[in-house]
Coordinates of C-alpha atoms and ligand atoms in Angstrom, one line a residue:
X1157 CA 0.0 0.0 0.0
X1158 CA 3.1 2.1 0.3
X1159 CA 1.9 4.8 2.7
X1160 CA 4.8 6.7 4.2
X1161 CA 4.8 9.8 6.3
X1162 CA 6.8 12.2 8.2
X1163 CA 5.8 14.3 11.2
X1164 CA 6.7 18.0 10.9
X1165 CA 6.3 18.7 14.6
X1166 CA 3.2 17.6 16.5
X1167 CA 0.5 18.8 14.2
X1168 CA 1.5 18.7 10.6
X1169 CA 2.4 15.6 8.6
X1170 CA 3.7 14.9 5.1
X1171 CA 2.0 11.8 3.8
X1172 CA 2.5 10.0 0.5
X1173 CA 1.6 6.8 -1.3
X1174 CA 4.0 4.8 -3.3
X1175 CA 6.4 7.8 -3.6
X1176 CA 3.7 10.1 -5.1
X1177 CA 3.9 13.8 -4.5
X1178 CA 3.3 14.2 -0.7
X1179 CA 0.2 15.6 0.9
X1180 CA 0.7 18.2 3.6
X1181 CA -1.8 17.3 6.3
X1182 CA -2.8 19.3 9.3
X1183 CA -5.5 17.1 10.9
X1184 CA -6.5 19.5 13.7
X1185 CA -7.2 22.2 11.2
X1186 CA -8.7 19.9 8.6
X1187 CA -6.2 21.1 6.1
X1188 CA -4.8 19.0 3.3
X1189 CA -2.9 20.1 0.2
X1190 CA -0.6 18.7 -2.4
X1191 CA 2.9 20.0 -2.0
X1192 CA 6.0 19.9 -4.2
X1193 CA 9.5 19.7 -2.9
X1194 CA 10.0 23.5 -2.9
X1195 CA 6.8 24.1 -1.1
X1196 CA 7.6 21.5 1.5
X1197 CA 11.1 23.0 2.1
X1198 CA 9.6 26.5 2.6
X1199 CA 6.9 25.1 4.8
X1200 CA 9.5 23.4 6.9
X1201 CA 11.4 26.6 7.2
X1202 CA 8.2 28.5 8.1
X1203 CA 7.6 26.1 10.9
X1204 CA 11.0 27.0 12.1
X1205 CA 9.8 30.6 12.4
X1206 CA 11.2 31.8 9.0
X1207 CA 8.7 34.5 8.2
X1208 CA 10.0 35.1 4.7
X1209 CA 9.6 31.4 3.9
X1210 CA 6.0 31.5 5.2
X1211 CA 5.2 34.5 3.0
X1212 CA 6.8 32.9 0.0
X1213 CA 4.2 30.2 0.1
X1214 CA 1.4 32.7 0.7
X1215 CA 1.0 32.1 4.4
X1216 CA 1.1 34.6 7.2
X1217 CA 3.5 33.7 10.0
X1218 CA 0.6 33.7 12.4
X1219 CA -1.2 31.1 10.3
X1220 CA 1.8 28.8 10.3
X1221 CA 2.1 29.3 14.1
X1222 CA -1.6 28.3 14.4
X1223 CA -1.0 25.2 12.3
X1224 CA 1.9 24.1 14.5
X1225 CA 0.0 24.6 17.8
X1226 CA -2.2 22.1 19.5
X1227 CA -5.2 24.2 20.5
X1228 CA -6.1 24.3 24.1
X1229 CA -9.5 22.6 23.5
X1230 CA -7.7 19.7 21.9
X1231 CA -5.3 19.5 24.8
X1232 CA -8.3 19.3 27.1
X1233 CA -9.7 16.5 25.0
X1234 CA -6.4 14.5 25.4
X1235 CA -6.1 15.2 29.0
X1236 CA -9.6 15.5 30.2
X1237 CA -10.6 16.4 33.7
X1238 CA -12.8 13.4 34.5
X1239 CA -15.8 13.9 36.7
X1240 CA -15.1 12.9 40.3
X1241 CA -18.5 11.2 40.6
X1242 CA -19.4 8.3 38.4
X1243 CA -22.8 9.3 37.1
X1244 CA -23.4 8.0 33.6
X1245 CA -26.6 8.8 31.7
X1246 CA -26.3 5.9 29.3
X1247 CA -26.0 2.2 29.9
X1248 CA -25.4 -0.8 27.7
X1249 CA -27.2 -3.9 29.1
X1250 CA -25.7 -7.2 27.9
X1251 CA -28.8 -9.1 28.8
X1252 CA -27.5 -12.5 28.0
X1253 CA -24.5 -14.6 26.8
X1254 CA -27.0 -16.8 25.0
X1255 CA -27.6 -16.4 21.3
X1256 CA -30.0 -17.6 18.6
X1257 CA -27.1 -18.1 16.2
X1258 CA -23.7 -19.8 16.4
X1259 CA -21.5 -17.7 14.1
X1260 CA -18.3 -19.5 13.4
X1261 CA -16.2 -16.5 14.3
X1262 CA -18.1 -15.5 17.5
X1263 CA -15.4 -13.9 19.8
X1264 CA -17.7 -14.2 22.8
X1265 CA -18.8 -17.9 22.4
X1266 CA -22.4 -16.6 21.9
X1267 CA -24.8 -19.3 22.9
X1268 CA -23.1 -20.4 26.1
X1269 CA -23.7 -18.6 29.4
X1270 CA -26.4 -16.9 31.5
X1271 CA -28.9 -14.1 31.6
X1272 CA -28.6 -11.0 33.7
X1273 CA -30.3 -11.0 37.1
X1274 CA -33.4 -8.7 37.1
X1275 CA -32.4 -6.8 40.2
X1276 CA -29.1 -6.0 38.6
X1277 CA -30.8 -4.7 35.5
X1278 CA -33.3 -2.6 37.6
X1279 CA -30.5 -1.0 39.5
X1280 CA -28.5 -0.1 36.4
X1281 CA -31.5 1.4 34.7
X1282 CA -32.7 3.4 37.8
X1283 CA -29.1 4.6 38.2
X1284 CA -28.8 6.2 34.7
X1285 CA -32.3 7.6 34.8
X1286 CA -31.6 9.1 38.2
X1287 CA -28.4 10.7 36.9
X1288 CA -30.2 11.9 33.7
X1289 CA -33.0 13.5 35.8
X1290 CA -30.6 15.2 38.2
X1291 CA -28.3 16.5 35.4
X1292 CA -31.2 17.5 33.2
X1293 CA -30.1 15.2 30.3
X1294 CA -31.6 12.6 28.1
X1295 CA -30.8 9.0 28.8
X1296 CA -29.7 6.2 26.5
X1297 CA -30.2 2.5 27.0
X1298 CA -28.6 0.0 24.6
X1299 CA -29.3 -3.7 24.5
X1300 CA -26.8 -6.3 23.5
X1301 CA -26.0 -10.0 24.0
X1302 CA -25.3 -12.6 22.9
X1303 CA -28.6 -11.7 21.3
X1304 CA -31.8 -10.6 22.9
X1305 CA -33.7 -13.1 20.8
X1306 CA -32.3 -15.8 23.1
X1307 CA -33.9 -14.2 26.2
X1308 CA -37.0 -12.6 24.6
X1309 CA -39.3 -12.4 27.7
X1310 CA -36.5 -10.8 29.6
X1311 CA -35.9 -8.3 26.8
X1312 CA -39.5 -7.3 26.6
X1313 CA -39.7 -6.9 30.3
X1314 CA -36.6 -4.8 30.3
X1315 CA -37.9 -2.5 27.4
X1316 CA -41.2 -2.0 29.2
X1317 CA -39.4 -1.3 32.5
X1318 CA -37.2 1.3 30.9
X1319 CA -40.2 3.0 29.2
X1320 CA -42.2 3.1 32.4
X1321 CA -39.4 4.3 34.6
X1322 CA -38.4 7.0 32.0
X1323 CA -42.0 8.2 31.9
X1324 CA -42.2 8.3 35.7
X1325 CA -38.9 10.2 36.0
X1326 CA -39.8 12.6 33.2
X1327 CA -36.6 11.6 31.3
X1328 CA -36.4 11.2 27.5
X1329 CA -34.7 7.9 26.9
X1330 CA -33.6 6.5 23.5
X1331 CA -33.3 2.8 23.1
X1332 CA -30.9 1.1 20.7
X1333 CA -29.9 -2.5 20.0
X1334 CA -26.9 -4.4 18.6
X1335 CA -28.4 -7.5 17.0
X1336 CA -28.1 -10.5 14.7
X1337 CA -31.6 -9.7 13.3
X1338 CA -32.7 -13.3 13.6
X1339 CA -36.3 -12.8 14.7
X1340 CA -39.8 -14.0 14.2
X1341 CA -42.1 -11.4 12.4
X1342 CA -43.7 -10.6 15.8
X1343 CA -40.4 -10.0 17.4
X1344 CA -39.1 -7.8 14.6
X1345 CA -42.3 -5.8 14.8
X1346 CA -41.9 -5.4 18.5
X1347 CA -38.4 -4.1 18.1
X1348 CA -39.4 -1.7 15.3
X1349 CA -42.2 -0.3 17.6
X1350 CA -40.0 0.2 20.7
X1351 CA -36.3 0.7 19.6
X1352 CA -35.0 3.8 17.9
X1353 CA -31.9 2.5 16.2
X1354 CA -30.1 -0.8 15.5
X1355 CA -26.8 -2.1 14.3
X1356 CA -27.5 -5.4 12.5
X1357 CA -24.7 -7.9 11.6
X1358 CA -24.9 -9.3 8.1
X1359 CA -22.0 -10.5 6.1
X1360 CA -23.3 -10.2 2.5
X1361 CA -24.6 -12.6 -0.1
X1362 CA -26.3 -15.9 1.0
X1363 CA -23.2 -17.8 0.1
X1364 CA -21.1 -15.6 2.3
X1365 CA -23.4 -14.9 5.2
X1366 CA -24.9 -18.4 5.6
X1367 CA -21.5 -20.0 5.7
X1368 CA -20.6 -18.1 8.9
X1369 CA -23.7 -16.9 10.6
X1370 CA -25.5 -20.1 11.2
X1371 CA -28.3 -21.4 13.5
X1372 CA -27.5 -23.9 16.3
X1373 CA -28.5 -26.6 13.9
X1374 CA -26.1 -25.3 11.2
X1375 CA -28.8 -23.8 9.1
X1376 CA -28.9 -20.5 7.2
X1377 CA -30.0 -17.2 8.8
X1378 CA -29.9 -14.6 6.1
X1379 CA -33.5 -14.9 4.8
X1380 CA -34.9 -14.4 8.3
X1381 CA -32.6 -11.4 8.9
X1382 CA -33.6 -9.7 5.7
X1383 CA -37.3 -10.2 6.7
X1384 CA -36.5 -8.5 10.0
X1385 CA -34.9 -5.6 8.2
X1386 CA -38.0 -5.2 6.0
X1387 CA -40.1 -5.1 9.1
X1388 CA -37.7 -2.6 10.8
X1389 CA -37.9 -0.4 7.7
X1390 CA -41.7 -0.4 7.6
X1391 CA -41.7 0.4 11.3
X1392 CA -39.4 3.4 10.8
X1393 CA -36.5 1.9 12.8
X1394 CA -33.2 3.4 11.7
X1395 CA -30.4 0.8 11.3
X1396 CA -27.0 0.3 9.9
X1397 CA -25.2 -2.9 8.8
X1398 CA -22.0 -4.3 10.2
X1399 CA -20.1 -6.9 8.1
X1400 CA -17.3 -9.1 9.4
X1401 CA -14.8 -9.9 6.6
X1402 CA -12.7 -13.0 6.8
X1403 CA -9.8 -14.0 4.4
X1404 CA -12.3 -16.5 2.9
X1405 CA -15.1 -14.0 2.3
X1406 CA -12.8 -11.1 1.1
X1407 CA -12.9 -11.9 -2.6
X1408 CA -16.7 -11.6 -2.5
X1409 CA -16.7 -8.2 -0.6
X1410 CA -17.8 -6.0 -3.5
X1411 CA -20.5 -8.5 -4.5
X1412 CA -21.7 -8.7 -0.9
X1413 CA -21.9 -4.9 -0.6
X1414 CA -23.9 -4.8 -3.9
X1415 CA -26.2 -7.5 -2.5
X1416 CA -26.8 -5.5 0.7
X1417 CA -27.5 -2.4 -1.4
X1418 CA -30.0 -4.3 -3.5
X1419 CA -31.7 -6.0 -0.7
X1420 CA -31.8 -3.4 2.2
X1421 CA -32.1 0.3 2.6
X1422 CA -29.2 0.7 5.0
X1423 CA -27.5 4.0 4.4
X1424 CA -24.3 2.9 6.1
X1425 CA -22.5 -0.4 5.8
X1426 CA -19.5 -1.0 7.9
X1427 CA -16.9 -3.6 6.8
X1428 CA -14.5 -4.8 9.5
X1429 CA -11.8 -7.4 9.1
X1430 CA -12.2 -10.4 11.4
X1431 CA -10.1 -10.2 14.6
X1432 CA -9.6 -13.8 15.6
X1433 CA -10.7 -14.4 19.2
X1434 CA -13.0 -16.9 20.8
X1435 CA -14.7 -19.3 18.4
X1436 CA -12.8 -17.8 15.4
X1437 CA -9.5 -19.1 16.9
X1438 CA -11.0 -22.6 17.3
X1439 CA -12.4 -22.5 13.8
X1440 CA -9.0 -21.6 12.4
X1441 CA -10.5 -18.6 10.6
X1442 CA -8.0 -16.1 9.2
X1443 CA -8.3 -12.3 9.1
X1444 CA -7.7 -10.9 5.6
X1445 CA -4.2 -9.6 4.7
X1446 CA -4.2 -5.8 5.2
X1447 CA -3.2 -5.1 1.6
X1448 CA -5.9 -7.4 0.2
X1449 CA -8.5 -5.9 2.5
X1450 CA -7.7 -2.4 1.3
X1451 CA -7.9 -3.4 -2.3
X1452 CA -11.2 -5.2 -1.9
X1453 CA -12.6 -2.4 0.3
X1454 CA -11.8 0.2 -2.4
X1455 CA -13.7 -1.8 -4.9
X1456 CA -16.6 -2.3 -2.6
X1457 CA -16.7 1.4 -1.6
X1458 CA -17.1 2.3 -5.3
X1459 CA -20.0 -0.2 -5.5
X1460 CA -21.6 1.3 -2.4
X1461 CA -21.2 4.8 -3.8
X1462 CA -22.9 3.7 -7.0
X1463 CA -26.0 3.0 -4.9
X1464 CA -25.7 6.2 -2.9
X1465 CA -24.6 4.3 0.2
X1466 CA -21.6 4.7 2.4
X1467 CA -19.1 2.0 3.1
X1468 CA -17.0 2.6 6.3
X1469 CA -14.2 1.1 8.3
X1470 CA -13.8 2.0 11.9
X1471 CA -10.3 3.4 11.7
X1472 CA -10.9 5.6 8.6
X1473 CA -11.5 9.0 10.3
X1474 CA -9.9 12.2 9.2
X1475 CA -10.9 14.9 11.6
X1476 CA -11.8 15.6 15.1
X1477 CA -9.6 14.7 18.1
X1478 CA -10.4 11.9 20.5
X1479 CA -8.9 10.8 23.8
X1480 CA -9.4 7.2 22.8
X1481 CA -10.6 5.1 19.8
X1482 CA -14.0 4.5 21.4
X1483 CA -15.8 5.6 24.5
X1484 CA -14.4 2.8 26.7
X1485 CA -12.2 5.1 28.7
X1486 CA -15.0 7.3 30.0
X1487 CA -15.6 4.5 31.0
X1488 CA -18.5 3.0 29.1
X1489 CA -21.1 1.8 31.6
X1490 CA -21.7 -1.7 30.4
X1491 CA -23.3 -4.3 32.6
X1492 CA -22.6 -8.0 31.8
X1493 CA -24.9 -11.0 32.4
X1494 CA -22.9 -11.7 35.6
X1495 CA -23.4 -8.1 36.8
X1496 CA -19.9 -7.0 36.2
X1497 CA -19.2 -3.5 34.9
X1498 CA -17.3 -3.6 31.6
X1499 CA -16.1 -0.7 29.5
X1500 CA -15.7 -2.9 26.4
X1501 CA -18.4 -4.4 24.2
X1502 CA -16.3 -7.5 23.5
X1503 CA -15.1 -8.3 27.0
X1504 CA -18.1 -9.8 28.7
X1505 CA -17.0 -13.0 30.5
X1506 CA -15.3 -13.0 33.9
X1507 CA -13.0 -15.7 32.6
X1508 CA -11.9 -13.7 29.5
X1509 CA -8.2 -13.1 29.8
X1510 CA -8.8 -9.3 29.2
X1511 CA -11.5 -9.0 31.9
X1512 CA -8.9 -7.6 34.4
X1513 CA -8.2 -4.8 31.9
X1514 CA -11.8 -3.8 31.2
X1515 CA -13.9 -4.7 34.2
X1516 CA -14.1 -2.0 36.8
X1517 CA -16.7 -3.0 39.3
X1518 CA -20.0 -4.9 39.7
X1519 CA -23.6 -4.6 40.7
X1520 CA -24.6 -6.8 43.6
X1521 CA -26.9 -9.7 42.5
X1522 CA -29.7 -8.3 44.6
X1523 CA -29.3 -4.9 43.1
X1524 CA -28.4 -3.4 46.5
X1525 CA -25.2 -1.6 45.4
X1526 CA -23.2 -0.5 42.4
X1527 CA -19.5 -1.0 43.3
X1528 CA -17.1 1.0 41.2
X1529 CA -13.3 0.3 41.6
X1530 CA -12.0 3.8 41.3
X1531 CA -8.4 2.6 41.0
X1532 CA -9.3 0.5 38.0
X1533 CA -11.2 3.4 36.4
X1534 CA -8.1 5.5 36.8
X1535 CA -6.0 2.7 35.3
X1536 CA -8.3 2.4 32.3
X1537 CA -8.1 6.1 31.6
X1538 CA -4.4 6.2 32.1
X1539 CA -4.0 3.2 29.7
X1540 CA -6.0 5.1 27.0
X1541 CA -3.8 8.1 27.4
X1542 CA -0.6 6.1 27.2
X1543 CA -1.8 4.2 24.1
X1544 CA -2.6 7.5 22.3
X1545 CA 0.7 9.0 23.3
X1546 CA 2.5 6.0 21.9
X1547 CA 1.0 6.8 18.5
X1548 CA 2.1 10.5 18.5
X1549 CA 4.4 9.7 15.5
X1550 CA 1.4 8.7 13.3
X1551 CA -0.6 11.0 11.1
X1552 CA -3.8 9.2 12.2
X1553 CA -3.2 9.8 15.9
X1554 CA -5.7 12.5 16.5
X1555 CA -8.8 10.6 15.2
X1556 CA -7.6 6.9 15.7
X1557 CA -6.1 7.6 19.1
X1558 CA -4.4 4.2 19.4
X1559 CA -7.1 2.0 17.9
X1560 CA -9.4 -0.5 19.6
X1561 CA -8.0 -1.1 23.1
X1562 CA -9.2 -4.7 23.3
X1563 CA -7.4 -5.6 20.0
X1564 CA -4.3 -3.6 20.9
X1565 CA -3.9 -5.2 24.3
X1566 CA -4.7 -8.6 22.9
X1567 CA -2.2 -8.3 20.1
X1568 CA 0.5 -7.0 22.5
X1569 CA 1.2 -4.0 20.2
X1570 CA 3.7 -1.7 22.0
X1571 CA 4.2 2.0 21.8
X1572 CA 5.3 3.2 18.4
X1573 CA 4.5 -0.2 16.8
X1574 CA 2.1 -0.9 14.1
X1575 CA -0.3 -3.7 13.3
X1576 CA -2.1 -4.8 10.2
X1577 CA -5.0 -2.7 11.3
X1578 CA -2.7 0.3 11.3
X1579 CA -1.8 -0.4 7.7
X1580 CA -5.5 -0.5 6.8
X1581 CA -6.3 2.6 8.7
X1582 CA -3.5 4.6 7.1
X1583 CA -4.3 3.5 3.6
X1584 CA -8.0 4.4 4.0
X1585 CA -7.3 7.7 5.7
X1586 CA -5.0 8.5 2.8
X1587 CA -8.0 7.8 0.4
X1588 CA -10.1 10.2 2.5
X1589 CA -7.5 12.9 2.2
X1590 CA -7.4 12.5 -1.6
X1591 CA -11.1 12.7 -1.7
X1592 CA -11.1 15.9 0.4
X1593 CA -8.4 17.3 -1.9
X1594 CA -10.7 16.7 -4.8
X1595 CA -13.3 18.9 -3.1
X1596 CA -15.6 16.0 -2.0
X1597 CA -16.7 15.1 1.5
X1598 CA -15.2 11.7 2.3
X1599 CA -17.8 11.0 4.9
X1600 CA -20.7 11.2 2.3
X1601 CA -21.5 8.6 -0.3
X1602 CA -21.3 10.6 -3.4
X1603 CA -19.6 13.9 -4.4
X1604 CA -21.2 16.1 -1.9
X1605 CA -19.0 19.1 -1.2
X1606 CA -17.6 19.4 2.4
X1607 CA -19.5 21.9 4.4
X1608 CA -16.3 23.1 6.1
X1609 CA -12.7 22.3 5.8
X1610 CA -12.9 19.8 8.6
X1611 CA -15.1 16.8 8.2
X1612 CA -16.8 15.4 11.3
X1613 CA -16.4 11.8 12.3
X1614 CA -19.1 9.6 13.9
X1615 CA -19.7 9.1 17.5
X1616 CA -17.1 7.1 19.3
X1617 CA -19.2 4.1 20.1
X1618 CA -18.0 0.6 19.7
X1619 CA -18.1 -0.4 16.1
X1620 CA -16.4 -3.7 16.6
X1621 CA -19.3 -5.8 17.9
X1622 CA -20.5 -8.5 15.5
Ligands
SF4_700 S1 -21.3 -13.2 16.8 FE1 -23.1 -12.3 17.7 S2 -24.8 -13.2 16.6 FE2 -23.1 -14.5 16.2 S3 -23.1 -16.2 17.8 FE3 -21.8 -14.5 18.6 S4 -23.2 -13.2 19.8 FE4 -24.5 -14.5 18.5
SF4_701 S1 -13.8 -0.5 20.0 FE1 -12.6 -2.1 20.9 S2 -12.1 -1.3 23.0 FE2 -13.8 -0.1 22.2 S3 -15.6 -1.2 23.1 FE3 -15.2 -1.9 21.0 S4 -14.0 -3.8 21.2 FE4 -13.9 -2.6 23.2
SF4_702 S1 -3.2 2.7 16.2 FE1 -1.9 2.6 14.4 S2 -3.1 3.8 12.8 FE2 -3.9 4.3 14.8 S3 -2.8 6.2 15.5 FE3 -1.7 4.4 16.4 S4 -0.1 3.9 14.9 FE4 -1.6 5.2 13.9

């Protein structure tokens, strides 16, 4: 993929692909321009306070100084003053480890395990609603599993409890779900009527999807999932699609994206390379090679754009500045089926080797107390900061901020080191820079002009769940 780069100080980078003319990239200002050698040399001198050099390339010395400075608001983002009191207004309830599918690459062994205790759920919901009421904010409740289809009565009871408690507290609460979409018609209609947004995992064509996302009896699931989507659409539920791409399914990626565009109305389709944990390791599934993933992704992106849809990859962000790749360091208030507090959507089992890194407390089984380990919270936040600082050399650091913490820790990537995911991120960020340079908004599906020089990235919620 041949992406090379050089940091000109903390905030400006020279980035090139395969030795092409470099792009001068100032991520904090959302500035990208193509530069020849003479321009680069003068820019370099200008950064060294050579005012004549700055004027020779049409920049005022103050402008150059601004480009070289990390604004105070960005510094505050990187070194946030965390609230002393833990009072989240959103919660992710992992209702169950159980699942209605047995995907061959499931990282969390979906299908085996337990449901959450009702008093634990009650306590978590009342906690966030109480915080939202006191702080005058809206609340958010997200449901995950496993899959809620495997604990349907519990899911319905939870939804209706959240609705009733929100009404009683006078709090506006939005409900979302991460799901496999494998429902009866009645279940899909219920979700459409009660849930505002969903992320649905589908891998592509029947040949691709039904090879990996199988029922407990080994049967196909796609037709049922597509029926659910049709019901979601007619009920007005907003959803996006999340694809897991393996080495085996990669050659079919463009065809799979075309299939999803033809058969669903999803505006956004996210394609993520498999990260082999859990069942994927036992199944000997391989992640795609980074270079091959990028090539297939580019083809598929063109296909999606042809349908007016947007294909995304989690690391491909070109603006904004974040203290961490996702919201885990706040920390995310996630409650597992065992009642543990987790800040990672993938680390749900107490016997997961990464549980010690991502669990930071628990709710007593009878709901009598929420116990937060403040030292562990501090360690989680400090880890996020260290991880981002270890990436300071990279032109993607401000938006990528050190990548998914779970994968980084699991892979053992050290400060200053890169992984295959970094190669993908850099190549696709470079594509976005080229797109911006051509006057297009790289976050929109087709040639819409960017509203401002900086292009916003999506919310830093976990995008890794399958
Ligand atoms: S990947 Fe998701 S849908 Fe598939 S078995 Fe695991 S939890 Fe269930
Ligand atoms: S992006 Fe990674 S660290 Fe963040 S919640 Fe998802 S899996 Fe966990
Ligand atoms: S994780 Fe990789 S791509 Fe992301 S900022 Fe760090 S080095 Fe760059």
